[in-house]
Coordinates of C-alpha atoms in Angstrom, one line a residue:
M1 CA -77.3 45.8 121.7
T2 CA -79.1 45.6 118.4
C3 CA -82.1 43.6 117.5
A4 CA -81.2 40.6 115.4
L5 CA -84.3 41.1 113.3
C6 CA -83.8 44.8 112.5
S7 CA -81.2 47.5 112.6
V8 CA -82.9 49.3 115.6
P9 CA -80.8 49.3 118.7
V10 CA -82.2 48.0 122.0
H11 CA -82.0 50.4 124.9
T12 CA -83.6 50.5 128.4
Q13 CA -84.8 53.6 130.2
F14 CA -82.6 52.7 133.1
A15 CA -78.8 52.9 132.5
T16 CA -77.9 49.4 133.6
P17 CA -80.0 46.8 131.8
E18 CA -79.2 44.1 134.3
L19 CA -80.8 46.2 137.1
V20 CA -84.1 47.0 135.3
G21 CA -85.9 44.1 137.0
A22 CA -84.6 45.1 140.4
I23 CA -85.7 48.7 139.9
V24 CA -89.1 48.2 138.4
E25 CA -90.1 45.0 140.2
G26 CA -87.8 44.8 143.2
G27 CA -87.9 48.3 144.6
L28 CA -84.3 49.2 144.1
D29 CA -83.8 52.9 144.2
P30 CA -82.7 54.1 140.7
A31 CA -80.1 56.4 142.4
E32 CA -78.2 53.2 143.2
D33 CA -77.7 52.4 139.5
P34 CA -74.0 52.7 139.0
G35 CA -74.4 53.5 135.3
W36 CA -76.5 56.6 135.9
A37 CA -73.9 59.0 134.5
G38 CA -74.1 57.2 131.1
S39 CA -77.7 58.4 130.8
G40 CA -76.5 62.1 130.6
A41 CA -78.2 63.0 133.9
G42 CA -76.6 65.6 136.0
S43 CA -76.7 63.7 139.2
P44 CA -78.0 60.4 140.7
A45 CA -80.9 62.3 142.2
E46 CA -81.9 63.7 138.8
Y47 CA -81.5 60.3 137.2
A48 CA -83.7 58.6 139.9
R49 CA -86.4 61.3 139.6
W50 CA -86.7 61.2 135.8
A51 CA -85.6 57.7 134.5
G52 CA -89.0 56.1 135.2
H53 CA -90.7 58.7 133.0
L54 CA -88.5 58.4 130.0
C55 CA -89.9 55.4 128.2
G56 CA -90.8 57.7 125.3
M57 CA -87.3 59.2 125.1
T58 CA -85.9 55.7 125.2
C59 CA -88.1 54.7 122.2
L60 CA -87.0 57.9 120.4
R61 CA -83.3 57.1 121.1
M62 CA -83.8 53.6 119.7
A63 CA -85.6 55.0 116.6
L64 CA -82.8 57.5 115.9
G65 CA -80.2 54.7 115.8
A66 CA -76.6 54.4 116.7
D67 CA -75.8 58.1 116.6
A68 CA -78.7 59.2 118.9
P69 CA -78.0 61.6 121.7
S70 CA -78.0 60.5 125.4
L71 CA -81.3 59.8 127.1
F72 CA -81.2 63.0 129.1
A73 CA -80.1 65.1 126.2
L74 CA -83.3 63.9 124.4
R75 CA -85.2 64.7 127.6
D76 CA -83.8 68.3 127.6
G77 CA -85.0 68.9 124.1
A78 CA -88.4 67.4 124.8
L79 CA -88.8 69.8 127.8
K80 CA -88.1 72.8 125.6
Y81 CA -91.0 71.8 123.3
G82 CA -93.4 71.0 126.1
A83 CA -93.4 67.3 125.6
Y84 CA -92.9 67.0 129.3
T85 CA -94.2 69.4 131.9
E86 CA -93.7 69.7 135.6
D87 CA -96.4 70.8 138.1
A88 CA -95.7 73.2 140.9
D89 CA -95.4 70.3 143.3
G90 CA -92.8 68.7 141.1
T91 CA -95.0 66.1 139.4
I92 CA -93.7 65.1 136.0
R93 CA -96.3 64.8 133.2
G94 CA -95.8 63.4 129.7
L95 CA -95.1 62.3 127.1
V96 CA -97.4 64.8 125.5
Y97 CA -97.7 63.6 121.9
A98 CA -98.3 66.8 119.8
P99 CA -95.3 68.7 121.1
F100 CA -93.2 65.5 121.0
A101 CA -94.1 65.1 117.3
E102 CA -93.1 68.8 116.6
Y103 CA -89.8 68.2 118.5
V104 CA -88.9 65.1 116.5
S105 CA -89.8 66.7 113.2
E106 CA -88.0 70.0 113.8
V107 CA -84.9 68.8 115.6
Y108 CA -84.3 65.3 114.1
G109 CA -86.0 65.6 110.7
R110 CA -88.3 62.6 111.3
E111 CA -91.9 63.0 110.1
A112 CA -94.1 62.2 113.1
T113 CA -97.8 61.4 113.1
V114 CA -100.0 61.4 116.2
Y115 CA -102.8 58.8 116.5
R116 CA -105.4 59.5 119.2
H117 CA -107.3 56.4 117.9
L118 CA -105.3 53.6 116.4
D119 CA -106.7 50.1 115.9
V120 CA -104.1 47.4 116.5
T121 CA -104.7 46.0 113.1
G122 CA -103.5 49.3 111.6
I123 CA -100.0 48.9 113.0
P124 CA -98.6 46.4 110.5
G125 CA -99.5 48.7 107.6
L126 CA -97.5 51.5 109.2
L127 CA -94.6 49.2 109.7
D128 CA -94.8 48.1 106.0
A129 CA -94.6 51.7 105.1
G130 CA -91.2 51.9 106.7
R131 CA -92.3 53.6 109.9
T132 CA -91.8 52.7 113.6
V133 CA -94.5 53.1 116.1
L134 CA -94.4 54.4 119.7
A135 CA -97.4 52.5 121.1
S136 CA -99.1 53.2 124.4
V137 CA -99.3 49.9 126.4
H138 CA -99.5 48.9 130.0
Y139 CA -96.1 48.1 131.4
G140 CA -97.4 44.7 132.3
I141 CA -96.7 43.7 128.7
R142 CA -93.4 42.3 129.9
H143 CA -95.5 39.5 131.5
P144 CA -97.8 38.5 128.6
E145 CA -98.5 35.2 130.3
R146 CA -100.5 37.1 133.0
P147 CA -103.8 38.9 132.7
A148 CA -103.4 42.5 131.5
P149 CA -103.7 44.8 134.4
G150 CA -104.8 47.6 132.1
R151 CA -104.0 49.5 128.9
G152 CA -101.6 52.4 128.4
G153 CA -99.3 54.4 130.6
H154 CA -96.1 53.1 129.1
L155 CA -94.5 53.4 125.6
V156 CA -92.8 50.6 123.6
L157 CA -91.3 50.9 120.1
V158 CA -92.9 48.6 117.5
T159 CA -90.2 47.9 114.9
A160 CA -91.6 45.2 112.6
R161 CA -94.4 42.8 111.9
T162 CA -94.1 39.1 111.8
A163 CA -93.8 37.4 108.4
D164 CA -97.5 36.4 108.5
G165 CA -98.6 39.9 109.6
A166 CA -100.4 38.4 112.6
G167 CA -97.9 39.7 115.2
V168 CA -95.4 42.5 116.0
H169 CA -91.8 42.8 117.1
F170 CA -91.3 45.6 119.7
H171 CA -88.6 47.0 122.0
N172 CA -89.7 47.6 125.6
P173 CA -87.7 50.2 127.5
S174 CA -88.6 48.5 130.8
G175 CA -88.0 44.9 129.7
T176 CA -86.3 43.0 132.4
D177 CA -84.4 40.5 130.2
A178 CA -83.4 40.1 126.6
G179 CA -86.6 38.4 125.7
T180 CA -88.8 41.2 127.0
R181 CA -86.6 44.0 125.8
A182 CA -86.8 42.8 122.2
A183 CA -90.1 40.9 122.2
V184 CA -92.7 39.5 119.8
L185 CA -96.4 39.0 120.4
P186 CA -99.4 38.1 118.3
L187 CA -101.6 41.2 117.7
A188 CA -104.4 39.7 119.8
E189 CA -102.0 39.5 122.7
F190 CA -100.5 42.9 122.2
E191 CA -104.0 44.4 122.0
R192 CA -104.8 43.3 125.6
F193 CA -102.2 45.9 126.8
F194 CA -102.6 48.5 124.0
A195 CA -104.4 51.7 124.7
G196 CA -105.2 52.4 121.0
R197 CA -103.0 55.5 120.6
G198 CA -99.4 56.4 119.8
V199 CA -97.0 58.1 117.4
S200 CA -95.5 56.8 114.2
L201 CA -92.1 58.0 113.0
G202 CA -90.9 58.1 109.4
S203 CA -87.4 56.7 108.6
A204 CA -84.5 59.0 108.0
E205 CA -84.5 58.0 104.4
A206 CA -88.2 59.0 104.0
S207 CA -87.5 62.3 105.7
E208 CA -84.7 63.1 103.3
T209 CA -86.8 62.4 100.3
G210 CA -89.8 64.2 101.6
A211 CA -91.9 61.1 101.6
G212 CA -94.8 61.0 104.1
P213 CA -96.9 58.1 105.5
E214 CA -99.0 56.1 103.1
A215 CA -102.7 56.9 103.2

C-alpha cells in the first residue's frame, strides 16, 4: 500500500496488517501471524520476539521506498552497527539513534541527523526541506481521541505537513487500520504524544547531489 498523499509506502511492523490490532491490543501471539515469513525472519519464534521492537526498521523500510530490503534484513544491518543491542538476559534495547544514523548513511546513502531535542514546530521545516522524520511518540497515538498515556517509546515516520502547516501526515508501524497507519494530526495533538526527539532522513535525490539539511 502507498499513501495517497505521497510516494512513501505504508508498512506495518507485523507482517499481516489485518492482525496488528489483535496483536497489539488483543493479546494475539505474533508467532501465530501466518505472514511471518514475509518479514524475513528465520522462524516464527524469532519473528515473535523481535517484531514488536522494529517500529524504527519499519519506518526506515517505508522511507527507503519500494525497493527496500525486508524488515529483518534491515534489522540484521542495524544489529551490526549497534543500533539494537541485546542484554545477557535476552532483553532487546533500541533503537539507538547515533549508530542508526551511521547505518543509514553508510549502507543506504541517506544523510541522517539525530535530534535529542526537537520542538514539534520544527518538524514542518524539515519536511519542507525534503526530509522525512522518525519521531518518537507514545504508541497511544493511534487513539488520538483519548488522553495521551505518555510520550515516546515508539517511532512513526512523519512524511509531510498539511497545506496550512498546522498539522502533519505520518505513517504508524503499529496502526490498527488504514486511518491510523497513514494518519494526519494537528501539531498540537501530535505534540501530546511526542517526546521531542527523533531522526530526520534526507531524500535519495539529496544524497546523490550531496545536499544536506537546511540550517
